GROMACS .gro file of C-alpha atoms in nm:
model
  226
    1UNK     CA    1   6.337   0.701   8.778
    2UNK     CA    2   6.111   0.417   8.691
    3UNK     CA    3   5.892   0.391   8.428
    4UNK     CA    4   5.519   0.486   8.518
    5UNK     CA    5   5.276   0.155   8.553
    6UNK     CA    6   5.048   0.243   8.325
    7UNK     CA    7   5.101   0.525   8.051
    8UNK     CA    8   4.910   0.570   7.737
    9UNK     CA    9   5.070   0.835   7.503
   10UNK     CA   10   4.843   0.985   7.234
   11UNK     CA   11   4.565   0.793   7.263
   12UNK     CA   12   4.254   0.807   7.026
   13UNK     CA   13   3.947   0.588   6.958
   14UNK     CA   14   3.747   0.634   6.686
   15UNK     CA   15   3.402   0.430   6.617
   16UNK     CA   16   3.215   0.451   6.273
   17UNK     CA   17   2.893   0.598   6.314
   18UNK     CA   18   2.659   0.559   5.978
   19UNK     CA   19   2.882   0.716   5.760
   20UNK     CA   20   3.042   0.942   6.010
   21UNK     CA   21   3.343   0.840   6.254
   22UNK     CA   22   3.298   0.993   6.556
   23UNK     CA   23   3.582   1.013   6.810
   24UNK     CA   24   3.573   0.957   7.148
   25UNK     CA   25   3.930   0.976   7.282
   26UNK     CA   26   4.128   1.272   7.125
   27UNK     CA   27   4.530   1.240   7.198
   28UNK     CA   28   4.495   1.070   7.525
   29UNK     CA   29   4.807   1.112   7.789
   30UNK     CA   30   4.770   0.934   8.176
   31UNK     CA   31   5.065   0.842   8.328
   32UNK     CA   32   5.011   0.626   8.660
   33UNK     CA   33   5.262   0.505   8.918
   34UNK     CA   34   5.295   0.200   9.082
   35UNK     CA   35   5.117   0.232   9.412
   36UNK     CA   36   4.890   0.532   9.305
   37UNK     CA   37   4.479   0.551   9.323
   38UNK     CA   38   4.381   0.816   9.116
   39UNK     CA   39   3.978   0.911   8.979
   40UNK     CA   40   3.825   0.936   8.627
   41UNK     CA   41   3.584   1.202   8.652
   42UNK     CA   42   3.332   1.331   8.405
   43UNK     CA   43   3.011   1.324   8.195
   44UNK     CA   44   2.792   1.034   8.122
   45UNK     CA   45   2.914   0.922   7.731
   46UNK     CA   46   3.228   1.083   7.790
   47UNK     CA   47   3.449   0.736   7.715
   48UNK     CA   48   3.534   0.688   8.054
   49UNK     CA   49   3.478   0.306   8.029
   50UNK     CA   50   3.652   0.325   7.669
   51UNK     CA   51   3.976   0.462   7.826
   52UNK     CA   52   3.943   0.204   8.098
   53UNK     CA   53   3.869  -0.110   7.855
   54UNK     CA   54   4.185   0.083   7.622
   55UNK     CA   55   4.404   0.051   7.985
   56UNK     CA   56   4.264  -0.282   8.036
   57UNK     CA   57   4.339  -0.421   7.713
   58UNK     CA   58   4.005  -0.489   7.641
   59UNK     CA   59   3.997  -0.274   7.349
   60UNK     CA   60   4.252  -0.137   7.069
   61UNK     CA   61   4.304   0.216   7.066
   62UNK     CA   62   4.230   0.369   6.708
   63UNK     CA   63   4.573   0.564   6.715
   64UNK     CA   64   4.830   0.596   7.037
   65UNK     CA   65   4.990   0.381   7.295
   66UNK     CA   66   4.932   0.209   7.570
   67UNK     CA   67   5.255   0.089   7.778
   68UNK     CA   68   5.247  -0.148   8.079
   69UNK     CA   69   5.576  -0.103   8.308
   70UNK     CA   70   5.741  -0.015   7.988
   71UNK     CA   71   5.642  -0.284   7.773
   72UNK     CA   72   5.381  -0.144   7.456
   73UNK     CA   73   5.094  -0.345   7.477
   74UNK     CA   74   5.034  -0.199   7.059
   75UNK     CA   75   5.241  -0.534   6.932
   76UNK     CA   76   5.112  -0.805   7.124
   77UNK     CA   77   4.889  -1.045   7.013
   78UNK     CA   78   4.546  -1.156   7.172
   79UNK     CA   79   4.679  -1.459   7.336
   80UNK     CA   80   4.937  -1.241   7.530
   81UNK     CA   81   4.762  -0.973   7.598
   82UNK     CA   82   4.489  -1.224   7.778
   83UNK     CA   83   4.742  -1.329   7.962
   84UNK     CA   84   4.875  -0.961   8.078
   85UNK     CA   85   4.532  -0.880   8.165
   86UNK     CA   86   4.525  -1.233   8.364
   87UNK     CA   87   4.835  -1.192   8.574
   88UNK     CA   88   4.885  -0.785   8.578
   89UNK     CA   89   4.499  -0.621   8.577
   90UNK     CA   90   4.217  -0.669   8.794
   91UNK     CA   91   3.820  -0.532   8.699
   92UNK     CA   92   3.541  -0.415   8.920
   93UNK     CA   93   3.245  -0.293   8.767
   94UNK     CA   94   2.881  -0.146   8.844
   95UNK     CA   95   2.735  -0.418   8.845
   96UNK     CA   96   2.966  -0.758   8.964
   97UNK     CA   97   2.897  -0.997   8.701
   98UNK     CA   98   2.944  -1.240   8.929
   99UNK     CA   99   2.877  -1.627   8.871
  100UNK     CA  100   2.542  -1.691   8.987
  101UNK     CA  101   2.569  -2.101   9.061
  102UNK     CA  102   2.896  -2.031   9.234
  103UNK     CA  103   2.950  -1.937   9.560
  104UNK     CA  104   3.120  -1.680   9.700
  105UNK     CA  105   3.452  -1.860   9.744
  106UNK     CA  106   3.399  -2.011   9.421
  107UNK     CA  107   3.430  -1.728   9.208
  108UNK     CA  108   3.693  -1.566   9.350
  109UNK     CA  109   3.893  -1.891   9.277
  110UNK     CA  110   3.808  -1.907   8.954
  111UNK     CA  111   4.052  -1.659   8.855
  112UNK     CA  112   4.315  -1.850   8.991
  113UNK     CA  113   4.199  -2.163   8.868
  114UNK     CA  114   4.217  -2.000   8.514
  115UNK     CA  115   4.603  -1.886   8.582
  116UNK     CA  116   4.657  -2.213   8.684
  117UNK     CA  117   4.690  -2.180   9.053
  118UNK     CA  118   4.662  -2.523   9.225
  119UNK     CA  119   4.313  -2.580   9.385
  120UNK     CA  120   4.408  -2.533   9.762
  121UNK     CA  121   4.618  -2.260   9.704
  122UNK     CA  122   4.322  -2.066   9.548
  123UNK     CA  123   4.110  -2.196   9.760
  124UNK     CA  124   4.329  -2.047  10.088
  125UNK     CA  125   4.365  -1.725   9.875
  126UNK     CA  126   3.985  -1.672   9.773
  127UNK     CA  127   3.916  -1.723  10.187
  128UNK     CA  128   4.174  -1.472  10.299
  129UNK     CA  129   4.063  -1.212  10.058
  130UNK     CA  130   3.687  -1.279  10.143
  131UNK     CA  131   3.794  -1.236  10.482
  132UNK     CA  132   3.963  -0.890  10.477
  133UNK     CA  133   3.634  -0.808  10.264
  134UNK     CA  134   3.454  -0.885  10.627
  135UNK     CA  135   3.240  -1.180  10.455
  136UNK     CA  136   3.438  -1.483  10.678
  137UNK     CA  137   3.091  -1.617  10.737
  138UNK     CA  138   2.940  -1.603  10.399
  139UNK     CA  139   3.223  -1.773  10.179
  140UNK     CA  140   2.990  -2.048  10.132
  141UNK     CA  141   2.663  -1.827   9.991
  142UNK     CA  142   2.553  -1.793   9.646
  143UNK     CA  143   2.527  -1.448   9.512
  144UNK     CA  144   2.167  -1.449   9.486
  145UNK     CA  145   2.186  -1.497   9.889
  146UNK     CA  146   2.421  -1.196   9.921
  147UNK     CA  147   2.325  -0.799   9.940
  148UNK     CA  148   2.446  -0.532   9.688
  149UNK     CA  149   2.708  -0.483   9.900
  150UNK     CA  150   2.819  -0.814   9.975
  151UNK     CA  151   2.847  -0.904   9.621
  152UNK     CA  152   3.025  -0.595   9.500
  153UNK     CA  153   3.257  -0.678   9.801
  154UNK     CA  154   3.294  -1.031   9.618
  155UNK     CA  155   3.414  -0.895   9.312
  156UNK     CA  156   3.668  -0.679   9.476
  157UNK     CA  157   3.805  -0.984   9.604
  158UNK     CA  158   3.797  -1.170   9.281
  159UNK     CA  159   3.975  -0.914   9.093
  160UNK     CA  160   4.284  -0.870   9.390
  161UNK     CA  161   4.292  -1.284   9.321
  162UNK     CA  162   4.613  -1.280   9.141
  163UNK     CA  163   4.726  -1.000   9.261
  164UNK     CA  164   4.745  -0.769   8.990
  165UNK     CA  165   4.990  -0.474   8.969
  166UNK     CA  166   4.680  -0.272   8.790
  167UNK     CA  167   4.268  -0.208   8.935
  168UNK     CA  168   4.049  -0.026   8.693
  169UNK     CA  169   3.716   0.038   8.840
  170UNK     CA  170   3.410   0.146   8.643
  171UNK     CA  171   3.178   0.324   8.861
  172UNK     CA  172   3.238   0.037   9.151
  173UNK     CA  173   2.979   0.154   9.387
  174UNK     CA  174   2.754   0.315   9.133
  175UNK     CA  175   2.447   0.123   9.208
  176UNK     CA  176   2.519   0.102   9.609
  177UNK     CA  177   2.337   0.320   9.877
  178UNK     CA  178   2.571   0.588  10.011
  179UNK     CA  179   2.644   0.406  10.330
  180UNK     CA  180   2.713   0.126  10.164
  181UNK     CA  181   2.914   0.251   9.873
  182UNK     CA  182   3.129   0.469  10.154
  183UNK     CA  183   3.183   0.096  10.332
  184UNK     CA  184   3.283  -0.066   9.980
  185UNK     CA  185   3.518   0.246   9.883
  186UNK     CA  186   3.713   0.223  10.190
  187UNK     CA  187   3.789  -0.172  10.180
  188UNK     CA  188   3.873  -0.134   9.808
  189UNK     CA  189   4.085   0.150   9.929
  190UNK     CA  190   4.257  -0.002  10.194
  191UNK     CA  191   4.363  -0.303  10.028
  192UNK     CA  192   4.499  -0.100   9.728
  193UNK     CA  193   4.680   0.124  10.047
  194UNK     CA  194   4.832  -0.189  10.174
  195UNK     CA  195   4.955  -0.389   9.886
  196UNK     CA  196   5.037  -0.094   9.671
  197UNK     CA  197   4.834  -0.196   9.367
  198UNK     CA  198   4.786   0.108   9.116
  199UNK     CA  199   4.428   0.186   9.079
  200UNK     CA  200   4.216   0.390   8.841
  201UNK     CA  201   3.880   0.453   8.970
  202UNK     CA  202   3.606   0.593   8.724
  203UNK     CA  203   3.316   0.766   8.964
  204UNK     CA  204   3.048   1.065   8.950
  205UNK     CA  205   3.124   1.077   9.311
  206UNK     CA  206   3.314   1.400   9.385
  207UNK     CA  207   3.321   1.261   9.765
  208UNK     CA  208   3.534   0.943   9.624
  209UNK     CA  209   3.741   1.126   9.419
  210UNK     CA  210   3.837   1.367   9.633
  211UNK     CA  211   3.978   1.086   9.885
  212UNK     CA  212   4.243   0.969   9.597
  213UNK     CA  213   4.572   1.074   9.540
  214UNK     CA  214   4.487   1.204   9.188
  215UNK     CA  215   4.196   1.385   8.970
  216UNK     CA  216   4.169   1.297   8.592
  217UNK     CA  217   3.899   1.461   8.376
  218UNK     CA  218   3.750   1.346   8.071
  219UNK     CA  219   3.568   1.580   7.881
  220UNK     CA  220   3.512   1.621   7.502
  221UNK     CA  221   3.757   1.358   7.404
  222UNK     CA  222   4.015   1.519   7.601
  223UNK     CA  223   4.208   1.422   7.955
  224UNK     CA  224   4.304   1.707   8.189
  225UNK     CA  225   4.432   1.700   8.560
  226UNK     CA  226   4.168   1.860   8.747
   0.00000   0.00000   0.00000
């Protein structure tokens, strides 16, 4: 059997508070295969986006591992583990962060252009992805000239650029109307359904969860399988 994607083992993060450490992860254990879209459920403050930034690389766990198709990320250095979050994880967040003086095509090239992807090649890869996100016609459109939707649809697109084996989500249509959100969800879903990208989806949305393949809970420090 193949090693899981994503797997952290034991995982723990600890942040100094005054002159009190409080701990937000306590002993940690998700295992994720490739090709599975599982949900992070659970209270506001409960570390949700800490386990996601652990996943992600974005942070250091305080104690515990984190292994990427069955390579420990705990010895790498910054440089390489920017560039296993560059060619192995995409983001999409709340809130898109998107480039404002760039259009729509623009920033989901950038990416590329940062992995070193030839121009036209990221150029033909932004448009495809922007078109299976239904916005064809508004490749050319600044963000400020795009809806919630549209924009969160954007940075879907920018973070399938380099087609990452890996999606963690924080809350991805968190500040979308239901209809909306519902129309997001499902083109985020499908994608993931059709190149078999691994996805970890953080959401209060019981709906959305309940439409993945997998339930993970985070409560008091601790992950369960609901």
């Amino acid at each position: 059997m193949s090693d899981p994607l994503l797997r952290l083992s034991g995982v723990r993060r600890r942040f100094r508070q005054g002159m009190s450490e409080l701990e937000i992860l306590q002993g940690v254990d998700l295992e994720l295969g490739a090709g599975t879209i599982a949900a992070l459920v659970g209270p506001s403050g409960s570390g949700k986006s800490t386990l996601l930034h652990i996943a992600g690389l974005l942070e250091r766990p305080s104690a515990g591992e984190v292994t990427i198709e069955g390579r420990s990320c705990g010895p790498l250095g910054d440089r390489e583990r920017t560039r296993l979050r560059r060619e192995q994880i995409g983001f999409v967040y709340q809130f898109h962060n998107l480039l404002p003086d760039f259009t729509a095509l623009e920033n989901v090239m950038m990416p590329q252009l940062v992995a070193g992807r030839g121009r036209g090649e990221a150029r033909r890869r932004a448009g495809e992805l922007l078109g299976r996100m239904g916005l064809a016609e508004r490749v050319g459109h600044r963000p400020g000239r795009l809806s919630g939707g549209e924009q969160q649809r954007v940075a879907i697109a920018r973070a399938l650029a380099n087609e990452p084996r890996l999606i963690l989500a924080d809350e991805p249509t968190g500040n979308l109307d239901p209809h909306t959100a519902d129309t997001v969800f499902a083109e985020l879903l499908g994608v993931a359904r059709a190149s078999g990208t691994a996805m970890l989806i953080a959401t209060h949305n019981p709906e959305l969860a309940a439409r993945m393949d997998a339930t993970w809970r985070l409560s008091d420090g601790r992950l369960e399988r609901a």
